[in-house]
Amino acid sequence: MTSQPPTERPDPGSVRAPSIVIVNTGDGKGKSTAAFGTMLRAVARGWRVSVVQFLKSGEWKVGEEEVARRLGVDWWAIGDGFTWDADDISESEAIAREAWRFAKGVIEGGEYQLVILDEITYPMNWGWIDTAEVVETLRSRPEHVNVILTGRDAPPELVEVADTVTEMRKVRHAYDRGVMARRGIDY
Amino acid sequence: MTSQPPTERPDPGSVRAPSIVIVNTGDGKGKSTAAFGTMLRAVARGWRVSVVQFLKSGEWKVGEEEVARRLGVDWWAIGDGFTWDADDISESEAIAREAWRFAKGVIEGGEYQLVILDEITYPMNWGWIDTAEVVETLRSRPEHVNVILTGRDAPPELVEVADTVTEMRKVRHAYDRGVMARRGIDY
């Protein structure tokens, strides 16, 4: 199926907001990764950027953190935070609350043009962080502070307060149907 | 609605592929941005990364390009490429074909562990680049070369050859319903 290339420039929109709230949600890949991609643009503009990680991510975000720090981004990670051991859940909850207390101060302080609250929806959905308080903090933030929030199952109140909401949806295809991942037939 | 935090570590999977093909598609934000976020991880690992931009993006990717170059990424952009002026369509087509010729060489050359083909689906869907050739190039690529392809309406053959496909879907909400974007009531 062939479509036609556009011959008119897309409508650039008519309103320029001083800042926006972005939510990346859904069960697919790319929620945090897109936030970190946006971070690149912010850094290129000379913005101050702060990242607050709400879940301990294991190894896979160490690289992003290292490069972000290299680019001058302030990165607050839960060092020994969330674990999968049920015995430590109460401690994990306390650490998530502490992360939010810190993040709230970062937003309200107004020193950063971009604040990324990575995987914040999980502690919100588990009742560890008060969603109404997050929403109120976003609504009353300094007008130049852009905020990106990531994680599955974004609460409706959060979707409502956001300017841009994207659902990263996992697309089903052949490789999902087998138990084992399988590559193409040619290698 | 409150859910429960998990108490078991997620299944890490059992097969480690030497490389993967990722497609970011859909009408929402984050397709290219997530690719650039993944680029950060690759850079942190010391990988060689090549980005090929298939559409002239105007101003908004200049920042990403600048930071990517600062991080040592090789970035091939269509300088005076695609325009929205129908008179230049044939020239734009020629440039897109040239971008693909270049990208194909980058993939086959095997010097990069990650190759990002940004917005390649558009010239594929417009019939400017042969989808079968793209798919064949992906299938027969050197096994250590990861490839990320972005753009709306990924062709089914491309989805089929990919290991991970995410649809970035625009979520409708209050701000989409008005003609003008409107912020929350508190500022």
Tab-separated table of C-alpha atoms in Angstrom:
chain	number	residue	atom	x	y	z
A	1	MET	CA	0.000	0.000	0.000
A	2	THR	CA	1.470	3.307	-1.038
A	3	SER	CA	0.400	6.618	0.411
A	4	GLN	CA	1.165	10.098	-0.847
A	5	PRO	CA	3.768	12.416	0.648
A	6	PRO	CA	2.296	15.573	2.156
A	7	THR	CA	2.551	18.753	0.136
A	8	GLU	CA	1.677	21.159	2.917
A	9	ARG	CA	3.558	21.927	6.053
A	10	PRO	CA	1.681	20.638	9.119
A	11	ASP	CA	-0.176	23.141	11.275
A	12	PRO	CA	2.348	24.268	13.868
A	13	GLY	CA	-0.394	25.145	16.371
A	14	SER	CA	-1.310	28.563	17.617
A	15	VAL	CA	-0.698	28.557	21.349
A	16	ARG	CA	2.712	28.419	22.948
A	17	ALA	CA	2.430	27.233	26.536
A	18	PRO	CA	5.179	28.381	28.906
A	19	SER	CA	5.685	24.742	29.896
A	20	ILE	CA	3.941	21.406	29.581
A	21	VAL	CA	3.254	18.211	31.466
A	22	ILE	CA	3.923	15.021	29.536
A	23	VAL	CA	2.814	11.530	30.562
A	24	ASN	CA	4.285	8.414	28.943
A	25	THR	CA	2.244	5.373	29.914
A	26	GLY	CA	1.155	1.971	28.560
A	27	ASP	CA	2.516	-1.570	28.613
A	28	GLY	CA	5.033	-1.121	25.799
A	29	LYS	CA	8.647	-0.132	25.619
A	30	GLY	CA	9.800	3.447	25.394
A	31	LYS	CA	8.143	5.261	28.285
A	32	SER	CA	11.318	6.092	30.158
A	33	THR	CA	13.446	5.980	27.060
A	34	ALA	CA	11.410	8.694	25.368
A	35	ALA	CA	11.734	10.816	28.493
A	36	PHE	CA	15.494	10.441	28.322
A	37	GLY	CA	15.394	11.330	24.632
A	38	THR	CA	13.562	14.537	25.474
A	39	MET	CA	16.243	15.156	28.074
A	40	LEU	CA	18.749	15.369	25.208
A	41	ARG	CA	16.822	18.189	23.582
A	42	ALA	CA	16.586	20.030	26.892
A	43	VAL	CA	20.316	19.676	27.473
A	44	ALA	CA	20.999	20.977	23.987
A	45	ARG	CA	18.968	24.071	24.820
A	46	GLY	CA	21.064	24.660	27.898
A	47	TRP	CA	18.204	23.790	30.239
A	48	ARG	CA	18.767	22.494	33.724
A	49	VAL	CA	17.325	19.007	33.953
A	50	SER	CA	16.550	16.892	37.002
A	51	VAL	CA	15.666	13.189	36.908
A	52	VAL	CA	14.106	11.437	39.891
A	53	GLN	CA	13.885	7.655	39.655
A	54	PHE	CA	11.049	6.207	41.718
A	55	LEU	CA	11.933	2.551	41.362
A	56	LYS	CA	15.239	0.890	41.667
A	57	SER	CA	15.816	-0.138	38.124
A	58	GLY	CA	18.509	-2.714	38.421
A	59	GLU	CA	21.258	-2.471	35.884
A	60	TRP	CA	19.495	-1.232	32.831
A	61	LYS	CA	19.344	2.458	33.612
A	62	VAL	CA	22.900	2.745	34.867
A	63	GLY	CA	24.028	3.677	31.381
A	64	GLU	CA	21.447	6.410	30.967
A	65	GLU	CA	22.357	7.760	34.381
A	66	GLU	CA	26.042	7.850	33.563
A	67	VAL	CA	25.546	9.648	30.255
A	68	ALA	CA	23.010	12.016	31.786
A	69	ARG	CA	25.488	12.994	34.492
A	70	ARG	CA	28.137	13.464	31.822
A	71	LEU	CA	25.743	15.937	30.171
A	72	GLY	CA	25.244	17.864	33.393
A	73	VAL	CA	21.863	16.410	34.351
A	74	ASP	CA	21.104	16.054	38.068
A	75	TRP	CA	20.011	12.466	38.634
A	76	TRP	CA	18.444	11.289	41.882
A	77	ALA	CA	18.267	7.522	42.020
A	78	ILE	CA	17.015	5.222	44.719
A	79	GLY	CA	20.304	3.555	45.477
A	80	ASP	CA	19.195	0.718	47.702
A	81	GLY	CA	15.526	1.357	47.297
A	82	PHE	CA	12.839	-0.839	45.902
A	83	THR	CA	13.316	-4.560	46.158
A	84	TRP	CA	11.217	-7.498	45.075
A	85	ASP	CA	11.441	-8.994	48.536
A	86	ALA	CA	8.072	-8.631	50.254
A	87	ASP	CA	9.803	-8.271	53.619
A	88	ASP	CA	11.233	-4.982	52.480
A	89	ILE	CA	8.027	-3.507	51.095
A	90	SER	CA	7.535	-1.109	53.991
A	91	GLU	CA	11.050	0.171	53.538
A	92	SER	CA	10.475	0.533	49.795
A	93	GLU	CA	7.352	2.524	50.515
A	94	ALA	CA	9.270	4.857	52.787
A	95	ILE	CA	11.906	5.389	50.133
A	96	ALA	CA	9.304	6.112	47.442
A	97	ARG	CA	7.724	8.711	49.727
A	98	GLU	CA	11.140	10.258	50.256
A	99	ALA	CA	11.678	10.339	46.484
A	100	TRP	CA	8.397	12.200	46.082
A	101	ARG	CA	9.228	14.653	48.871
A	102	PHE	CA	12.465	15.384	47.048
A	103	ALA	CA	10.794	15.630	43.621
A	104	LYS	CA	8.120	17.991	44.922
A	105	GLY	CA	10.850	20.305	46.180
A	106	VAL	CA	12.630	20.151	42.831
A	107	ILE	CA	9.439	21.131	40.979
A	108	GLU	CA	8.467	23.877	43.408
A	109	GLY	CA	11.997	25.246	43.583
A	110	GLY	CA	11.830	26.281	39.950
A	111	GLU	CA	15.529	25.832	39.299
A	112	TYR	CA	14.993	23.258	36.572
A	113	GLN	CA	13.266	23.737	33.244
A	114	LEU	CA	12.687	20.000	32.959
A	115	VAL	CA	11.934	17.518	35.728
A	116	ILE	CA	11.559	13.822	34.862
A	117	LEU	CA	9.668	11.670	37.383
A	118	ASP	CA	10.602	8.239	36.151
A	119	GLU	CA	8.241	5.361	36.992
A	120	ILE	CA	6.290	7.467	39.451
A	121	THR	CA	2.963	5.875	38.488
A	122	TYR	CA	3.813	2.636	40.291
A	123	PRO	CA	4.099	4.076	43.816
A	124	MET	CA	1.047	6.224	42.985
A	125	ASN	CA	-0.976	3.152	42.076
A	126	TRP	CA	0.235	1.250	45.116
A	127	GLY	CA	-1.034	4.037	47.348
A	128	TRP	CA	2.434	5.035	48.483
A	129	ILE	CA	2.266	8.518	46.994
A	130	ASP	CA	-0.905	10.614	47.051
A	131	THR	CA	-2.082	11.178	43.482
A	132	ALA	CA	-4.051	14.294	44.434
A	133	GLU	CA	-0.893	15.823	45.865
A	134	VAL	CA	1.060	15.048	42.721
A	135	VAL	CA	-1.665	16.617	40.581
A	136	GLU	CA	-1.829	19.712	42.775
A	137	THR	CA	1.959	20.066	42.639
A	138	LEU	CA	1.816	19.914	38.845
A	139	ARG	CA	-1.025	22.442	38.614
A	140	SER	CA	0.651	24.971	40.888
A	141	ARG	CA	4.192	24.524	39.611
A	142	PRO	CA	6.318	27.487	38.443
A	143	GLU	CA	5.176	28.176	34.901
A	144	HIS	CA	8.549	27.505	33.264
A	145	VAL	CA	8.926	24.007	34.735
A	146	ASN	CA	8.195	21.183	32.283
A	147	VAL	CA	7.487	17.814	33.848
A	148	ILE	CA	7.548	14.336	32.328
A	149	LEU	CA	6.012	11.448	34.275
A	150	THR	CA	6.410	7.820	33.235
A	151	GLY	CA	5.025	4.406	34.118
A	152	ARG	CA	2.204	2.002	33.339
A	153	ASP	CA	-1.425	2.669	34.234
A	154	ALA	CA	-1.240	6.428	34.672
A	155	PRO	CA	-4.073	7.420	37.033
A	156	PRO	CA	-6.954	9.278	35.299
A	157	GLU	CA	-6.366	12.412	37.376
A	158	LEU	CA	-2.803	12.497	36.107
A	159	VAL	CA	-3.913	12.027	32.508
A	160	GLU	CA	-6.372	14.870	33.006
A	161	VAL	CA	-3.761	17.367	34.209
A	162	ALA	CA	-1.282	16.486	31.447
A	163	ASP	CA	-0.933	18.356	28.173
A	164	THR	CA	0.439	15.426	26.214
A	165	VAL	CA	-0.277	11.797	27.027
A	166	THR	CA	1.149	8.958	25.008
A	167	GLU	CA	0.360	5.311	25.496
A	168	MET	CA	3.285	3.118	24.532
A	169	ARG	CA	1.451	0.004	23.404
A	170	LYS	CA	3.115	-3.334	22.856
A	171	VAL	CA	2.206	-4.592	19.406
A	172	ARG	CA	1.666	-8.327	19.118
A	173	HIS	CA	3.535	-10.116	16.394
A	174	ALA	CA	5.083	-13.434	15.529
A	175	TYR	CA	7.822	-13.374	18.128
A	176	ASP	CA	5.389	-12.947	20.968
A	177	ARG	CA	3.514	-16.118	20.130
A	178	GLY	CA	6.305	-18.542	20.909
A	179	VAL	CA	7.529	-19.273	24.397
A	180	MET	CA	11.055	-18.551	23.361
A	181	ALA	CA	12.044	-15.468	21.480
A	182	ARG	CA	12.986	-16.385	17.943
A	183	ARG	CA	14.882	-14.401	15.419
A	184	GLY	CA	14.342	-14.218	11.663
A	185	ILE	CA	15.141	-17.275	9.595
A	186	ASP	CA	18.279	-15.899	8.009
A	187	TYR	CA	20.668	-15.984	10.947
B	1	MET	CA	-7.908	2.305	42.652
B	2	THR	CA	-4.924	0.839	44.419
B	3	SER	CA	-2.977	-2.103	43.088
B	4	GLN	CA	-0.409	-4.216	44.889
B	5	PRO	CA	3.334	-3.917	44.423
B	6	PRO	CA	4.928	-7.029	42.934
B	7	THR	CA	6.742	-9.343	45.296
B	8	GLU	CA	8.555	-11.377	42.689
B	9	ARG	CA	11.224	-10.316	40.296
B	10	PRO	CA	9.915	-10.312	36.705
B	11	ASP	CA	10.944	-13.133	34.410
B	12	PRO	CA	14.151	-11.957	32.758
B	13	GLY	CA	13.559	-14.145	29.695
B	14	SER	CA	15.597	-17.093	28.620
B	15	VAL	CA	17.026	-16.240	25.220
B	16	ARG	CA	19.698	-13.652	24.632
B	17	ALA	CA	19.671	-12.554	21.011
B	18	PRO	CA	22.951	-11.199	19.632
B	19	SER	CA	21.064	-8.130	18.412
B	20	ILE	CA	17.504	-6.979	17.876
B	21	VAL	CA	15.375	-4.941	15.514
B	22	ILE	CA	13.094	-2.399	17.182
B	23	VAL	CA	10.235	-0.536	15.499
B	24	ASN	CA	8.643	2.527	17.093
B	25	THR	CA	5.445	3.423	15.266
B	26	GLY	CA	2.005	4.969	15.875
B	27	ASP	CA	0.499	8.453	15.806
B	28	GLY	CA	1.735	9.546	19.218
B	29	LYS	CA	4.802	11.280	20.520
B	30	GLY	CA	7.983	9.492	21.432
B	31	LYS	CA	8.895	7.368	18.421
B	32	SER	CA	12.120	9.165	17.589
B	33	THR	CA	12.615	10.364	21.127
B	34	ALA	CA	12.645	6.826	22.488
B	35	ALA	CA	15.180	5.873	19.824
B	36	PHE	CA	17.407	8.710	20.977
B	37	GLY	CA	16.948	7.594	24.570
B	38	THR	CA	18.143	4.126	23.626
B	39	MET	CA	21.089	5.809	21.940
B	40	LEU	CA	22.141	7.056	25.389
B	41	ARG	CA	22.329	3.542	26.730
B	42	ALA	CA	24.332	2.424	23.726
B	43	VAL	CA	26.768	5.299	24.132
B	44	ALA	CA	27.172	4.447	27.798
B	45	ARG	CA	28.149	0.927	26.795
B	46	GLY	CA	30.809	2.280	24.493
B	47	TRP	CA	28.931	1.189	21.389
B	48	ARG	CA	29.366	2.893	18.062
B	49	VAL	CA	26.062	4.443	17.053
B	50	SER	CA	24.926	5.762	13.686
B	51	VAL	CA	21.768	7.807	13.118
B	52	VAL	CA	20.321	8.314	9.648
B	53	GLN	CA	17.513	10.842	9.383
B	54	PHE	CA	15.178	10.182	6.483
B	55	LEU	CA	13.151	13.359	6.651
B	56	LYS	CA	14.317	16.866	7.071
B	57	SER	CA	13.015	17.605	10.503
B	58	GLY	CA	13.130	21.359	10.639
B	59	GLU	CA	14.500	22.789	13.839
B	60	TRP	CA	13.331	20.366	16.430
B	61	LYS	CA	15.965	17.693	16.052
B	62	VAL	CA	18.899	20.057	15.854
B	63	GLY	CA	19.338	19.788	19.601
B	64	GLU	CA	19.366	15.997	19.603
B	65	GLU	CA	21.838	16.027	16.746
B	66	GLU	CA	24.152	18.402	18.541
B	67	VAL	CA	24.148	16.408	21.778
B	68	ALA	CA	24.491	13.135	19.884
B	69	ARG	CA	27.558	14.442	18.082
B	70	ARG	CA	28.944	15.626	21.396
B	71	LEU	CA	28.581	12.019	22.615
B	72	GLY	CA	30.451	10.661	19.607
B	73	VAL	CA	27.449	9.468	17.609
B	74	ASP	CA	27.698	9.613	13.820
B	75	TRP	CA	24.657	11.508	12.578
B	76	TRP	CA	23.693	11.617	8.904
B	77	ALA	CA	21.015	14.223	8.300
B	78	ILE	CA	19.332	15.295	5.122
B	79	GLY	CA	20.617	18.819	5.084
B	80	ASP	CA	18.519	20.340	2.356
B	81	GLY	CA	16.368	17.319	1.807
B	82	PHE	CA	12.680	16.881	2.190
B	83	THR	CA	10.495	19.919	1.733
B	84	TRP	CA	6.749	20.431	1.865
B	85	ASP	CA	6.809	22.089	-1.537
B	86	ALA	CA	5.286	19.719	-4.095
B	87	ASP	CA	7.607	21.064	-6.779
B	88	ASP	CA	10.542	19.549	-4.936
B	89	ILE	CA	9.025	16.118	-4.356
B	90	SER	CA	11.125	14.389	-6.986
B	91	GLU	CA	14.249	15.832	-5.462
B	92	SER	CA	13.101	14.757	-2.009
B	93	GLU	CA	12.568	11.252	-3.319
B	94	ALA	CA	16.073	11.151	-4.712
B	95	ILE	CA	17.493	12.277	-1.405
B	96	ALA	CA	15.509	9.687	0.536
B	97	ARG	CA	16.843	6.976	-1.774
B	98	GLU	CA	20.344	8.265	-1.171
B	99	ALA	CA	19.745	8.173	2.572
B	100	TRP	CA	18.697	4.526	2.266
B	101	ARG	CA	21.694	3.646	0.108
B	102	PHE	CA	23.881	5.151	2.819
B	103	ALA	CA	21.992	3.447	5.653
B	104	LYS	CA	22.171	0.067	3.954
B	105	GLY	CA	25.941	0.416	3.759
B	106	VAL	CA	26.118	1.367	7.423
B	107	ILE	CA	24.136	-1.722	8.436
B	108	GLU	CA	26.040	-4.098	6.167
B	109	GLY	CA	29.398	-2.632	7.100
B	110	GLY	CA	29.000	-3.899	10.660
B	111	GLU	CA	31.005	-1.095	12.229
B	112	TYR	CA	28.139	0.068	14.399
B	113	GLN	CA	26.392	-1.833	17.162
B	114	LEU	CA	23.344	0.422	16.863
B	115	VAL	CA	21.890	2.002	13.732
B	116	ILE	CA	18.870	4.299	14.031
B	117	LEU	CA	16.814	4.824	10.864
B	118	ASP	CA	14.752	7.802	11.913
B	119	GLU	CA	11.407	8.322	10.135
B	120	ILE	CA	12.225	5.739	7.504
B	121	THR	CA	8.611	4.491	7.342
B	122	TYR	CA	7.463	7.593	5.472
B	123	PRO	CA	9.596	7.155	2.357
B	124	MET	CA	8.807	3.423	2.547
B	125	ASN	CA	5.078	4.124	2.544
B	126	TRP	CA	5.421	6.666	-0.255
B	127	GLY	CA	7.090	4.043	-2.413
B	128	TRP	CA	10.410	5.844	-2.452
B	129	ILE	CA	12.300	3.056	-0.690
B	130	ASP	CA	11.610	-0.611	-1.364
B	131	THR	CA	10.244	-2.221	1.775
B	132	ALA	CA	11.312	-5.710	0.688
B	133	GLU	CA	14.875	-4.479	0.356
B	134	VAL	CA	14.802	-2.928	3.809
B	135	VAL	CA	13.460	-6.159	5.288
B	136	GLU	CA	16.074	-8.242	3.500
B	137	THR	CA	18.830	-5.923	4.698
B	138	LEU	CA	17.584	-6.335	8.274
B	139	ARG	CA	17.347	-10.125	8.001
B	140	SER	CA	20.835	-10.532	6.576
B	141	ARG	CA	22.565	-7.918	8.706
B	142	PRO	CA	25.707	-8.720	10.725
B	143	GLU	CA	24.447	-10.376	13.881
B	144	HIS	CA	25.818	-7.770	16.283
B	145	VAL	CA	24.064	-4.837	14.589
B	146	ASN	CA	20.966	-3.583	16.412
B	147	VAL	CA	18.600	-1.478	14.336
B	148	ILE	CA	15.836	0.898	15.420
B	149	LEU	CA	13.351	2.126	12.808
B	150	THR	CA	10.832	4.885	13.507
B	151	GLY	CA	7.799	6.494	11.893
B	152	ARG	CA	4.036	6.170	11.598
B	153	ASP	CA	2.302	3.311	9.838
B	154	ALA	CA	5.128	0.795	9.891
B	155	PRO	CA	4.552	-1.612	6.973
B	156	PRO	CA	3.413	-5.113	8.078
B	157	GLU	CA	6.531	-6.723	6.588
B	158	LEU	CA	8.651	-4.473	8.784
B	159	VAL	CA	6.594	-5.300	11.875
B	160	GLU	CA	7.031	-8.972	11.045
B	161	VAL	CA	10.830	-8.833	10.897
B	162	ALA	CA	11.133	-6.813	14.108
B	163	ASP	CA	11.746	-8.273	17.544
B	164	THR	CA	10.125	-5.453	19.454
B	165	VAL	CA	7.380	-3.239	18.072
B	166	THR	CA	5.824	-0.445	20.059
B	167	GLU	CA	2.930	1.690	18.969
B	168	MET	CA	3.108	5.162	20.447
B	169	ARG	CA	-0.565	6.015	20.660
B	170	LYS	CA	-1.896	9.488	21.273
B	171	VAL	CA	-4.326	9.385	24.177
B	172	ARG	CA	-7.318	11.682	23.870
B	173	HIS	CA	-8.059	13.957	26.766
B	174	ALA	CA	-9.539	17.326	27.630
B	175	TYR	CA	-6.907	19.428	25.909
B	176	ASP	CA	-7.442	17.777	22.583
B	177	ARG	CA	-11.105	18.695	22.454
B	178	GLY	CA	-10.697	22.455	22.227
B	179	VAL	CA	-9.357	24.253	19.176
B	180	MET	CA	-6.805	26.007	21.293
B	181	ALA	CA	-4.619	24.196	23.758
B	182	ARG	CA	-5.670	25.078	27.281
B	183	ARG	CA	-3.758	24.621	30.447
B	184	GLY	CA	-5.079	23.670	33.879
B	185	ILE	CA	-7.176	26.210	35.733
B	186	ASP	CA	-4.575	27.092	38.301
B	187	TYR	CA	-2.237	29.186	36.235
